[in-house]
Amino acid sequence: MRRITYLTLIIALLLGLVLVAPAGAAPARADRGAWAVGVAYAVNDTVTYNGSTYKCLQAHTSQADWTPTAAPSLWQLTAGGGATSTRTNTPGTGPTATRTRTPTQGTGPTATRTRTNTPGPTATTGGGSGCWPAWVSTTAYVGGSQVSRSGRNYQANYWTQGNDPLTNSGPIGTGQPWIPMLFCGGSSATSTPGGTGFASIVSSSQFDQMFPSRNAFYTYQGLVTAANFYPAFAGTGTLDTKKREAAAAMANFAHETGGLWYITEIAKNVYCDSTNTQYPCAPGKMYYGRGPIQLSWNFNYGAAGAALGLPLLSNPDLAEQDASVAWKTALWYWMTQKGPGTMTPHDAMVNGAGFGETIRSINGALECNGGNSAQVQSRINYYNNFISLLGTTAGPGNISC
């Protein structure tokens, strides 16, 4: 009798193991249709947005500025586009070298980029409008805990203690203990009412909405400082023209850097054109992609440095160490270089050629004319989001290339 009882108990336990789902089983995926504001999304839910499909990375109730393209910490692209691209830079002989990378220089990196989690300014320590409780170094946090640090909200990825969110954060999948969320409590840099150029067109709060999960390296003030060097940037033409140019530049920068997250390329290479005698490579220096436009090659660093009065040829690392320098290199290209296109991106926007021509000037050799329609659409998606945020329309010209 006792043996039968033991046998019955063992069978019951085995049946329980078979029938009960593992506690760690992944949540089921549900197709939720088109993304919308005010909807409670669960992990692994899928939505469609601007022709692409995204998977929810963490449970949340959507807000107006938490779109799948603007909040990579909440959504992962699964089909229809992407934030990375194969940027190109073709060696040339002068300062107007194109950005078409050719096979003669090696296979080169794709535009997957390495995250260099450079901490930004520490203006506040939490407690501002929309800020979660301030991070405390001695507190042990479990996965899902919410804190704020220096004007930004973070969510714990797993148990952590003593890891500063400023220097230990990244999107889901990077293995970092903290996931960067939205900025909060305002910003130390504000729009200049009645001013000229970028600062009068895009305020700090709008910049935060454009890039809610950006790397702290990419500061609004750094961009404003760089824009002062090029006052015609977002400062030419009608108010709508200025807004369109600002949106166009930010859209391309967002695409190049995964929403202003990546500072340098992952697959770093020397990128030295030894045939260029005007801007010869400095010994031991590497000219891989850096900053919002992912500036590459010695001839581009040399030309940009000459125009900006900076020693970029001898010290290209400045473009990944100083936010204002990084922004200046991006605006130098935007304002002065035609690349594989027929006009500068600035001219394309102020002369009514359209957003599509900015794509052509930046990476047209690889993306335009059917080269990579998904990458083109990614840039267009950013542009449409940003012009909506700034209260204007796409304007004249071609939106695609």
mmCIF file of C-alpha atoms in Angstrom:
data_model
loop_
_atom_site.group_PDB
_atom_site.id
_atom_site.type_symbol
_atom_site.label_atom_id
_atom_site.label_comp_id
_atom_site.label_asym_id
_atom_site.label_seq_id
_atom_site.Cartn_x
_atom_site.Cartn_y
_atom_site.Cartn_z
ATOM 1 C CA MET A 1 0.000 0.000 0.000
ATOM 2 C CA ARG A 2 2.798 2.414 0.906
ATOM 3 C CA ARG A 3 4.520 1.706 -2.437
ATOM 4 C CA ILE A 4 1.284 2.483 -4.309
ATOM 5 C CA THR A 5 0.923 5.747 -2.375
ATOM 6 C CA TYR A 6 4.510 6.767 -3.210
ATOM 7 C CA LEU A 7 3.996 5.813 -6.870
ATOM 8 C CA THR A 8 0.790 7.872 -7.039
ATOM 9 C CA LEU A 9 2.577 10.875 -5.519
ATOM 10 C CA ILE A 10 5.457 10.661 -8.005
ATOM 11 C CA ILE A 11 3.049 10.445 -10.959
ATOM 12 C CA ALA A 12 1.153 13.478 -9.685
ATOM 13 C CA LEU A 13 4.354 15.463 -9.354
ATOM 14 C CA LEU A 14 5.454 14.560 -12.874
ATOM 15 C CA LEU A 15 2.076 15.551 -14.291
ATOM 16 C CA GLY A 16 2.354 18.869 -12.460
ATOM 17 C CA LEU A 17 5.733 19.562 -14.050
ATOM 18 C CA VAL A 18 4.350 18.809 -17.497
ATOM 19 C CA LEU A 19 1.152 20.799 -17.154
ATOM 20 C CA VAL A 20 2.416 23.867 -15.353
ATOM 21 C CA ALA A 21 4.117 26.404 -17.631
ATOM 22 C CA PRO A 22 7.638 27.423 -16.594
ATOM 23 C CA ALA A 23 7.719 30.581 -14.500
ATOM 24 C CA GLY A 24 10.294 32.102 -16.778
ATOM 25 C CA ALA A 25 8.426 31.448 -20.015
ATOM 26 C CA ALA A 26 8.417 34.363 -22.401
ATOM 27 C CA PRO A 27 5.167 36.317 -22.535
ATOM 28 C CA ALA A 28 2.951 35.515 -25.479
ATOM 29 C CA ARG A 29 3.087 37.905 -28.394
ATOM 30 C CA ALA A 30 -0.084 39.753 -29.397
ATOM 31 C CA ASP A 31 -0.601 41.734 -32.570
ATOM 32 C CA ARG A 32 -2.036 45.057 -31.393
ATOM 33 C CA GLY A 33 -2.429 46.659 -34.802
ATOM 34 C CA ALA A 34 -1.467 50.284 -35.393
ATOM 35 C CA TRP A 35 0.386 52.017 -32.555
ATOM 36 C CA ALA A 36 -1.788 54.511 -30.661
ATOM 37 C CA VAL A 37 -1.562 56.878 -27.694
ATOM 38 C CA GLY A 38 -2.985 55.793 -24.323
ATOM 39 C CA VAL A 39 -2.754 52.048 -24.945
ATOM 40 C CA ALA A 40 -1.303 49.637 -22.355
ATOM 41 C CA TYR A 41 1.246 47.481 -24.180
ATOM 42 C CA ALA A 42 2.738 44.278 -22.776
ATOM 43 C CA VAL A 43 6.178 42.806 -23.442
ATOM 44 C CA ASN A 44 6.369 41.171 -26.923
ATOM 45 C CA ASP A 45 3.226 42.918 -28.213
ATOM 46 C CA THR A 46 3.687 43.967 -31.831
ATOM 47 C CA VAL A 47 2.416 47.130 -33.492
ATOM 48 C CA THR A 48 2.693 48.804 -36.858
ATOM 49 C CA TYR A 49 3.924 52.373 -37.192
ATOM 50 C CA ASN A 50 4.700 54.311 -40.389
ATOM 51 C CA GLY A 51 4.789 51.110 -42.408
ATOM 52 C CA SER A 52 7.128 49.223 -40.047
ATOM 53 C CA THR A 53 6.537 46.555 -37.394
ATOM 54 C CA TYR A 54 7.845 46.951 -33.833
ATOM 55 C CA LYS A 55 7.987 44.647 -30.799
ATOM 56 C CA CYS A 56 7.367 45.987 -27.289
ATOM 57 C CA LEU A 57 10.453 45.604 -25.076
ATOM 58 C CA GLN A 58 8.908 46.660 -21.763
ATOM 59 C CA ALA A 59 5.343 47.046 -20.541
ATOM 60 C CA HIS A 60 4.060 50.618 -20.589
ATOM 61 C CA THR A 61 1.102 52.826 -21.411
ATOM 62 C CA SER A 62 1.922 54.812 -24.538
ATOM 63 C CA GLN A 63 2.267 58.583 -24.549
ATOM 64 C CA ALA A 64 2.292 60.985 -27.483
ATOM 65 C CA ASP A 65 6.082 61.290 -27.606
ATOM 66 C CA TRP A 66 6.799 57.576 -26.974
ATOM 67 C CA THR A 67 6.395 56.543 -30.603
ATOM 68 C CA PRO A 68 8.205 53.377 -31.728
ATOM 69 C CA THR A 69 10.749 55.427 -33.698
ATOM 70 C CA ALA A 70 11.350 57.914 -30.873
ATOM 71 C CA ALA A 71 11.634 55.447 -27.974
ATOM 72 C CA PRO A 72 14.054 52.612 -28.843
ATOM 73 C CA SER A 73 14.164 51.629 -25.174
ATOM 74 C CA LEU A 74 10.475 50.681 -25.444
ATOM 75 C CA TRP A 75 10.251 49.314 -28.994
ATOM 76 C CA GLN A 76 12.405 47.149 -31.239
ATOM 77 C CA LEU A 77 12.099 47.308 -35.013
ATOM 78 C CA THR A 78 11.334 43.868 -36.443
ATOM 79 C CA ALA A 79 10.401 44.618 -40.060
ATOM 80 C CA GLY A 80 10.168 47.473 -42.514
ATOM 81 C CA GLY A 81 13.115 49.774 -41.760
ATOM 82 C CA GLY A 82 15.997 50.460 -39.440
ATOM 83 C CA ALA A 83 18.210 52.994 -37.760
ATOM 84 C CA THR A 84 21.451 51.738 -39.166
ATOM 85 C CA SER A 85 22.762 52.271 -42.649
ATOM 86 C CA THR A 86 25.895 51.740 -44.644
ATOM 87 C CA ARG A 87 27.282 55.234 -44.788
ATOM 88 C CA THR A 88 29.775 55.902 -47.536
ATOM 89 C CA ASN A 89 32.802 58.132 -47.939
ATOM 90 C CA THR A 90 34.722 58.095 -51.182
ATOM 91 C CA PRO A 91 38.308 59.359 -50.935
ATOM 92 C CA GLY A 92 38.819 62.599 -52.824
ATOM 93 C CA THR A 93 41.545 65.168 -53.320
ATOM 94 C CA GLY A 94 40.010 68.235 -51.732
ATOM 95 C CA PRO A 95 37.729 69.488 -49.000
ATOM 96 C CA THR A 96 34.564 68.599 -50.900
ATOM 97 C CA ALA A 97 35.169 64.866 -50.856
ATOM 98 C CA THR A 98 32.000 62.810 -51.179
ATOM 99 C CA ARG A 99 30.677 60.399 -48.597
ATOM 100 C CA THR A 100 30.710 57.391 -50.921
ATOM 101 C CA ARG A 101 32.847 54.595 -49.486
ATOM 102 C CA THR A 102 34.469 52.578 -52.246
ATOM 103 C CA PRO A 103 35.728 48.969 -52.236
ATOM 104 C CA THR A 104 39.279 50.144 -52.990
ATOM 105 C CA GLN A 105 39.550 51.360 -49.411
ATOM 106 C CA GLY A 106 38.573 48.003 -47.932
ATOM 107 C CA THR A 107 35.205 46.608 -47.057
ATOM 108 C CA GLY A 108 34.766 49.098 -44.236
ATOM 109 C CA PRO A 109 32.263 49.016 -41.436
ATOM 110 C CA THR A 110 28.586 49.065 -41.844
ATOM 111 C CA ALA A 111 26.805 51.750 -39.940
ATOM 112 C CA THR A 112 26.286 49.607 -36.874
ATOM 113 C CA ARG A 113 27.980 51.726 -34.259
ATOM 114 C CA THR A 114 29.534 51.304 -30.894
ATOM 115 C CA ARG A 115 27.929 52.933 -27.895
ATOM 116 C CA THR A 116 30.368 55.058 -25.951
ATOM 117 C CA ASN A 117 28.305 55.945 -22.940
ATOM 118 C CA THR A 118 29.797 59.372 -22.307
ATOM 119 C CA PRO A 119 28.105 61.107 -19.359
ATOM 120 C CA GLY A 120 26.557 64.475 -20.009
ATOM 121 C CA PRO A 121 26.113 67.537 -17.761
ATOM 122 C CA THR A 122 24.693 66.986 -14.279
ATOM 123 C CA ALA A 123 22.231 69.857 -14.129
ATOM 124 C CA THR A 124 19.755 68.258 -11.715
ATOM 125 C CA THR A 125 19.486 65.175 -9.533
ATOM 126 C CA GLY A 126 15.834 64.366 -10.030
ATOM 127 C CA GLY A 127 12.649 65.580 -8.448
ATOM 128 C CA GLY A 128 11.673 67.854 -11.356
ATOM 129 C CA SER A 129 8.453 67.756 -13.354
ATOM 130 C CA GLY A 130 7.814 64.181 -14.479
ATOM 131 C CA CYS A 131 10.935 62.881 -12.728
ATOM 132 C CA TRP A 132 10.914 59.599 -10.840
ATOM 133 C CA PRO A 133 12.565 59.395 -7.387
ATOM 134 C CA ALA A 134 16.233 60.388 -7.450
ATOM 135 C CA TRP A 135 18.787 57.577 -7.747
ATOM 136 C CA VAL A 136 20.623 56.757 -4.492
ATOM 137 C CA SER A 137 23.976 55.004 -4.729
ATOM 138 C CA THR A 138 23.462 52.948 -1.560
ATOM 139 C CA THR A 139 20.009 51.660 -2.483
ATOM 140 C CA ALA A 140 19.596 48.193 -3.981
ATOM 141 C CA TYR A 141 17.217 48.288 -6.948
ATOM 142 C CA VAL A 142 15.411 45.331 -8.486
ATOM 143 C CA GLY A 143 14.438 44.936 -12.120
ATOM 144 C CA GLY A 144 11.709 47.409 -13.054
ATOM 145 C CA SER A 145 12.679 49.988 -10.405
ATOM 146 C CA GLN A 146 12.347 53.567 -11.625
ATOM 147 C CA VAL A 147 14.721 56.412 -10.762
ATOM 148 C CA SER A 148 15.851 59.757 -12.126
ATOM 149 C CA ARG A 149 19.370 61.086 -12.504
ATOM 150 C CA SER A 150 20.494 64.444 -13.889
ATOM 151 C CA GLY A 151 17.172 65.305 -15.460
ATOM 152 C CA ARG A 152 16.452 61.902 -16.967
ATOM 153 C CA ASN A 153 14.381 58.882 -15.961
ATOM 154 C CA TYR A 154 15.838 55.365 -15.892
ATOM 155 C CA GLN A 155 14.382 51.913 -15.327
ATOM 156 C CA ALA A 156 16.384 49.069 -13.778
ATOM 157 C CA ASN A 157 17.034 46.164 -16.138
ATOM 158 C CA TYR A 158 17.876 43.820 -13.256
ATOM 159 C CA TRP A 159 19.065 43.965 -9.633
ATOM 160 C CA THR A 160 21.689 46.670 -9.236
ATOM 161 C CA GLN A 161 23.368 48.719 -6.526
ATOM 162 C CA GLY A 162 25.958 51.474 -6.822
ATOM 163 C CA ASN A 163 25.854 51.586 -10.641
ATOM 164 C CA ASP A 164 25.341 55.212 -11.654
ATOM 165 C CA PRO A 165 22.687 55.416 -14.423
ATOM 166 C CA LEU A 166 24.715 58.171 -16.120
ATOM 167 C CA THR A 167 27.541 55.792 -16.927
ATOM 168 C CA ASN A 168 25.834 52.394 -16.723
ATOM 169 C CA SER A 169 22.831 52.611 -19.024
ATOM 170 C CA GLY A 170 21.828 51.457 -22.464
ATOM 171 C CA PRO A 171 18.908 50.119 -24.501
ATOM 172 C CA ILE A 172 17.603 46.626 -23.792
ATOM 173 C CA GLY A 173 20.028 44.091 -25.160
ATOM 174 C CA THR A 174 23.189 45.985 -24.219
ATOM 175 C CA GLY A 175 23.434 44.272 -20.826
ATOM 176 C CA GLN A 176 23.552 47.538 -18.899
ATOM 177 C CA PRO A 177 21.784 47.666 -15.502
ATOM 178 C CA TRP A 178 19.795 50.805 -16.386
ATOM 179 C CA ILE A 179 17.540 51.509 -19.357
ATOM 180 C CA PRO A 180 17.359 55.226 -20.312
ATOM 181 C CA MET A 181 13.817 56.550 -20.511
ATOM 182 C CA LEU A 182 12.444 60.079 -21.086
ATOM 183 C CA PHE A 183 14.122 63.291 -20.005
ATOM 184 C CA CYS A 184 12.346 65.101 -17.195
ATOM 185 C CA GLY A 185 12.378 68.271 -15.152
ATOM 186 C CA GLY A 186 13.277 70.598 -18.027
ATOM 187 C CA SER A 187 16.699 71.417 -19.430
ATOM 188 C CA SER A 188 19.354 73.976 -18.614
ATOM 189 C CA ALA A 189 19.339 75.183 -22.218
ATOM 190 C CA THR A 190 16.190 76.790 -23.565
ATOM 191 C CA SER A 191 14.982 78.225 -26.818
ATOM 192 C CA THR A 192 15.811 81.847 -27.519
ATOM 193 C CA PRO A 193 12.529 83.629 -28.379
ATOM 194 C CA GLY A 194 13.008 86.041 -31.249
ATOM 195 C CA GLY A 195 16.562 84.808 -31.880
ATOM 196 C CA THR A 196 17.969 83.498 -35.127
ATOM 197 C CA GLY A 197 19.015 80.077 -36.252
ATOM 198 C CA PHE A 198 18.360 76.741 -34.641
ATOM 199 C CA ALA A 199 17.725 77.924 -31.077
ATOM 200 C CA SER A 200 14.675 79.932 -32.143
ATOM 201 C CA ILE A 201 13.218 77.034 -34.119
ATOM 202 C CA VAL A 202 13.714 74.013 -31.844
ATOM 203 C CA SER A 203 13.458 74.475 -28.073
ATOM 204 C CA SER A 204 15.213 72.252 -25.559
ATOM 205 C CA SER A 205 11.915 70.571 -24.652
ATOM 206 C CA GLN A 206 11.203 69.815 -28.320
ATOM 207 C CA PHE A 207 14.728 68.448 -28.689
ATOM 208 C CA ASP A 208 14.052 66.169 -25.721
ATOM 209 C CA GLN A 209 10.844 64.978 -27.397
ATOM 210 C CA MET A 210 12.726 64.238 -30.609
ATOM 211 C CA PHE A 211 15.358 62.211 -28.784
ATOM 212 C CA PRO A 212 13.855 60.866 -25.530
ATOM 213 C CA SER A 213 16.436 58.079 -25.271
ATOM 214 C CA ARG A 214 19.507 59.875 -26.563
ATOM 215 C CA ASN A 215 23.002 59.428 -25.203
ATOM 216 C CA ALA A 216 23.823 62.115 -22.628
ATOM 217 C CA PHE A 217 26.817 63.079 -24.800
ATOM 218 C CA TYR A 218 24.508 64.735 -27.341
ATOM 219 C CA THR A 219 23.488 67.858 -25.430
ATOM 220 C CA TYR A 220 21.085 70.502 -26.656
ATOM 221 C CA GLN A 221 23.526 73.208 -25.633
ATOM 222 C CA GLY A 222 26.272 71.579 -27.688
ATOM 223 C CA LEU A 223 24.019 71.730 -30.736
ATOM 224 C CA VAL A 224 23.066 75.356 -30.085
ATOM 225 C CA THR A 225 26.756 76.267 -29.752
ATOM 226 C CA ALA A 226 27.560 74.524 -33.026
ATOM 227 C CA ALA A 227 24.591 76.142 -34.783
ATOM 228 C CA ASN A 228 25.898 79.584 -33.809
ATOM 229 C CA PHE A 229 28.926 78.782 -35.980
ATOM 230 C CA TYR A 230 26.557 78.352 -38.932
ATOM 231 C CA PRO A 231 23.799 80.963 -38.409
ATOM 232 C CA ALA A 232 22.225 80.121 -41.788
ATOM 233 C CA PHE A 233 21.386 76.646 -40.456
ATOM 234 C CA ALA A 234 17.640 76.680 -39.705
ATOM 235 C CA GLY A 235 17.908 80.440 -40.112
ATOM 236 C CA THR A 236 17.231 80.883 -43.835
ATOM 237 C CA GLY A 237 13.925 81.587 -45.562
ATOM 238 C CA THR A 238 10.407 81.498 -44.154
ATOM 239 C CA LEU A 239 9.550 80.095 -40.737
ATOM 240 C CA ASP A 240 8.290 76.879 -42.342
ATOM 241 C CA THR A 241 11.535 76.556 -44.334
ATOM 242 C CA LYS A 242 13.564 76.941 -41.155
ATOM 243 C CA LYS A 243 11.487 74.316 -39.385
ATOM 244 C CA ARG A 244 11.817 71.914 -42.314
ATOM 245 C CA GLU A 245 15.588 72.264 -42.400
ATOM 246 C CA ALA A 246 15.869 71.693 -38.652
ATOM 247 C CA ALA A 247 13.615 68.629 -38.923
ATOM 248 C CA ALA A 248 15.525 67.314 -41.952
ATOM 249 C CA ALA A 249 18.905 67.593 -40.257
ATOM 250 C CA MET A 250 17.684 66.008 -37.028
ATOM 251 C CA ALA A 251 16.012 63.193 -38.998
ATOM 252 C CA ASN A 252 19.229 62.293 -40.791
ATOM 253 C CA PHE A 253 21.261 62.550 -37.604
ATOM 254 C CA ALA A 254 18.731 60.350 -35.795
ATOM 255 C CA HIS A 255 18.982 57.705 -38.502
ATOM 256 C CA GLU A 256 22.788 57.774 -38.547
ATOM 257 C CA THR A 257 23.095 57.317 -34.784
ATOM 258 C CA GLY A 258 20.075 55.265 -33.748
ATOM 259 C CA GLY A 259 18.234 58.222 -32.241
ATOM 260 C CA LEU A 260 21.402 60.052 -31.118
ATOM 261 C CA TRP A 261 22.544 57.068 -29.095
ATOM 262 C CA TYR A 262 25.736 55.914 -30.825
ATOM 263 C CA ILE A 263 28.765 58.215 -30.887
ATOM 264 C CA THR A 264 31.256 56.087 -32.850
ATOM 265 C CA GLU A 265 31.124 53.150 -35.221
ATOM 266 C CA ILE A 266 31.378 49.601 -33.925
ATOM 267 C CA ALA A 267 33.651 48.243 -36.651
ATOM 268 C CA LYS A 268 36.351 50.865 -36.288
ATOM 269 C CA ASN A 269 38.977 51.062 -38.996
ATOM 270 C CA VAL A 270 41.808 53.429 -39.851
ATOM 271 C CA TYR A 271 40.089 54.983 -42.908
ATOM 272 C CA CYS A 272 43.267 56.580 -44.153
ATOM 273 C CA ASP A 273 43.451 57.577 -47.812
ATOM 274 C CA SER A 274 47.221 57.563 -48.244
ATOM 275 C CA THR A 275 46.927 59.126 -51.709
ATOM 276 C CA ASN A 276 45.507 62.337 -50.260
ATOM 277 C CA THR A 277 48.438 64.703 -49.821
ATOM 278 C CA GLN A 278 46.373 67.710 -48.781
ATOM 279 C CA TYR A 279 45.233 66.041 -45.565
ATOM 280 C CA PRO A 280 47.735 63.242 -44.827
ATOM 281 C CA CYS A 281 46.905 60.867 -42.011
ATOM 282 C CA ALA A 282 48.538 61.504 -38.669
ATOM 283 C CA PRO A 283 50.604 58.573 -37.349
ATOM 284 C CA GLY A 284 48.577 56.230 -35.191
ATOM 285 C CA LYS A 285 45.267 58.037 -35.738
ATOM 286 C CA MET A 286 42.017 56.461 -36.895
ATOM 287 C CA TYR A 287 39.378 58.285 -38.916
ATOM 288 C CA TYR A 288 36.327 56.098 -38.324
ATOM 289 C CA GLY A 289 32.808 57.526 -38.112
ATOM 290 C CA ARG A 290 32.139 59.882 -35.215
ATOM 291 C CA GLY A 291 29.331 62.207 -34.183
ATOM 292 C CA PRO A 292 25.830 62.874 -35.526
ATOM 293 C CA ILE A 293 26.853 62.572 -39.191
ATOM 294 C CA GLN A 294 29.431 59.808 -38.492
ATOM 295 C CA LEU A 295 32.241 61.764 -40.165
ATOM 296 C CA SER A 296 34.812 59.412 -41.727
ATOM 297 C CA TRP A 297 38.147 59.459 -43.595
ATOM 298 C CA ASN A 298 41.197 61.655 -43.120
ATOM 299 C CA PHE A 299 40.293 64.040 -45.936
ATOM 300 C CA ASN A 300 36.949 64.843 -44.317
ATOM 301 C CA TYR A 301 38.499 65.318 -40.873
ATOM 302 C CA GLY A 302 41.169 67.549 -42.419
ATOM 303 C CA ALA A 303 38.699 69.656 -44.376
ATOM 304 C CA ALA A 304 36.302 69.970 -41.458
ATOM 305 C CA GLY A 305 39.135 70.916 -39.111
ATOM 306 C CA ALA A 306 40.374 73.572 -41.524
ATOM 307 C CA ALA A 307 36.899 75.071 -41.821
ATOM 308 C CA LEU A 308 36.205 74.966 -38.091
ATOM 309 C CA GLY A 309 39.651 75.974 -36.867
ATOM 310 C CA LEU A 310 40.093 72.661 -35.032
ATOM 311 C CA PRO A 311 43.003 70.149 -35.121
ATOM 312 C CA LEU A 312 40.774 67.289 -36.248
ATOM 313 C CA LEU A 313 43.360 65.772 -38.582
ATOM 314 C CA SER A 314 45.903 65.376 -35.788
ATOM 315 C CA ASN A 315 43.306 64.689 -33.088
ATOM 316 C CA PRO A 316 40.142 63.157 -34.590
ATOM 317 C CA ASP A 317 39.109 61.954 -31.126
ATOM 318 C CA LEU A 318 37.885 65.492 -30.402
ATOM 319 C CA ALA A 319 34.739 64.601 -32.356
ATOM 320 C CA GLU A 320 33.827 61.941 -29.787
ATOM 321 C CA GLN A 321 35.020 63.795 -26.682
ATOM 322 C CA ASP A 322 33.425 67.232 -27.064
ATOM 323 C CA ALA A 323 29.711 67.509 -27.873
ATOM 324 C CA SER A 324 30.012 70.924 -29.534
ATOM 325 C CA VAL A 325 32.823 69.623 -31.773
ATOM 326 C CA ALA A 326 30.761 66.576 -32.735
ATOM 327 C CA TRP A 327 27.820 68.808 -33.636
ATOM 328 C CA LYS A 328 30.082 71.195 -35.577
ATOM 329 C CA THR A 329 31.413 68.383 -37.769
ATOM 330 C CA ALA A 330 27.849 67.339 -38.564
ATOM 331 C CA LEU A 331 26.786 70.874 -39.444
ATOM 332 C CA TRP A 332 29.970 71.414 -41.470
ATOM 333 C CA TYR A 333 28.970 68.522 -43.686
ATOM 334 C CA TRP A 334 25.315 69.579 -43.771
ATOM 335 C CA MET A 335 26.112 73.153 -44.767
ATOM 336 C CA THR A 336 29.062 72.709 -47.135
ATOM 337 C CA GLN A 337 29.284 69.209 -48.633
ATOM 338 C CA LYS A 338 27.426 67.788 -51.635
ATOM 339 C CA GLY A 339 28.585 64.204 -51.192
ATOM 340 C CA PRO A 340 27.211 61.921 -53.900
ATOM 341 C CA GLY A 341 24.404 64.410 -54.543
ATOM 342 C CA THR A 342 24.291 67.622 -56.564
ATOM 343 C CA MET A 343 23.757 70.104 -53.731
ATOM 344 C CA THR A 344 24.411 70.476 -50.024
ATOM 345 C CA PRO A 345 21.680 69.250 -47.673
ATOM 346 C CA HIS A 346 21.203 72.864 -46.549
ATOM 347 C CA ASP A 347 20.623 74.022 -50.120
ATOM 348 C CA ALA A 348 18.246 71.129 -50.747
ATOM 349 C CA MET A 349 15.964 72.332 -47.960
ATOM 350 C CA VAL A 350 16.129 76.105 -48.427
ATOM 351 C CA ASN A 351 15.794 75.923 -52.228
ATOM 352 C CA GLY A 352 12.800 73.587 -52.172
ATOM 353 C CA ALA A 353 14.463 70.499 -53.645
ATOM 354 C CA GLY A 354 13.048 68.443 -50.803
ATOM 355 C CA PHE A 355 14.097 66.098 -48.024
ATOM 356 C CA GLY A 356 14.958 63.334 -50.511
ATOM 357 C CA GLU A 357 17.892 65.357 -51.803
ATOM 358 C CA THR A 358 19.408 65.538 -48.319
ATOM 359 C CA ILE A 359 19.436 61.725 -48.275
ATOM 360 C CA ARG A 360 21.130 61.711 -51.672
ATOM 361 C CA SER A 361 23.861 64.074 -50.459
ATOM 362 C CA ILE A 362 24.533 62.028 -47.324
ATOM 363 C CA ASN A 363 24.282 58.437 -48.513
ATOM 364 C CA GLY A 364 22.656 58.495 -51.904
ATOM 365 C CA ALA A 365 25.171 56.178 -53.564
ATOM 366 C CA LEU A 366 23.976 53.298 -51.406
ATOM 367 C CA GLU A 367 20.384 54.167 -50.537
ATOM 368 C CA CYS A 368 18.777 56.156 -53.367
ATOM 369 C CA ASN A 369 17.341 54.907 -56.657
ATOM 370 C CA GLY A 370 16.242 51.660 -55.024
ATOM 371 C CA GLY A 371 19.606 50.958 -53.393
ATOM 372 C CA ASN A 372 18.122 50.507 -49.911
ATOM 373 C CA SER A 373 14.523 51.624 -49.672
ATOM 374 C CA ALA A 374 14.194 50.524 -46.036
ATOM 375 C CA GLN A 375 16.944 52.908 -44.954
ATOM 376 C CA VAL A 376 15.405 55.742 -46.961
ATOM 377 C CA GLN A 377 12.039 55.066 -45.338
ATOM 378 C CA SER A 378 13.630 55.144 -41.890
ATOM 379 C CA ARG A 379 14.930 58.659 -42.576
ATOM 380 C CA ILE A 380 11.531 59.712 -43.952
ATOM 381 C CA ASN A 381 9.782 58.368 -40.856
ATOM 382 C CA TYR A 382 11.983 60.489 -38.623
ATOM 383 C CA TYR A 383 11.378 63.519 -40.841
ATOM 384 C CA ASN A 384 7.604 63.123 -40.752
ATOM 385 C CA ASN A 385 7.672 62.805 -36.961
ATOM 386 C CA PHE A 386 9.820 65.892 -36.529
ATOM 387 C CA ILE A 387 7.919 68.195 -38.892
ATOM 388 C CA SER A 388 4.742 67.213 -37.055
ATOM 389 C CA LEU A 389 6.365 68.071 -33.745
ATOM 390 C CA LEU A 390 7.513 71.460 -35.075
ATOM 391 C CA GLY A 391 4.130 72.238 -36.616
ATOM 392 C CA THR A 392 4.922 72.316 -40.323
ATOM 393 C CA THR A 393 4.597 70.184 -43.453
ATOM 394 C CA ALA A 394 7.018 68.307 -45.711
ATOM 395 C CA GLY A 395 7.022 71.217 -48.139
ATOM 396 C CA PRO A 396 7.974 71.278 -51.823
ATOM 397 C CA GLY A 397 10.253 68.847 -53.621
ATOM 398 C CA ASN A 398 10.741 65.108 -53.297
ATOM 399 C CA ILE A 399 10.518 63.574 -49.845
ATOM 400 C CA SER A 400 12.277 60.434 -51.101
ATOM 401 C CA CYS A 401 15.139 59.712 -53.471
#
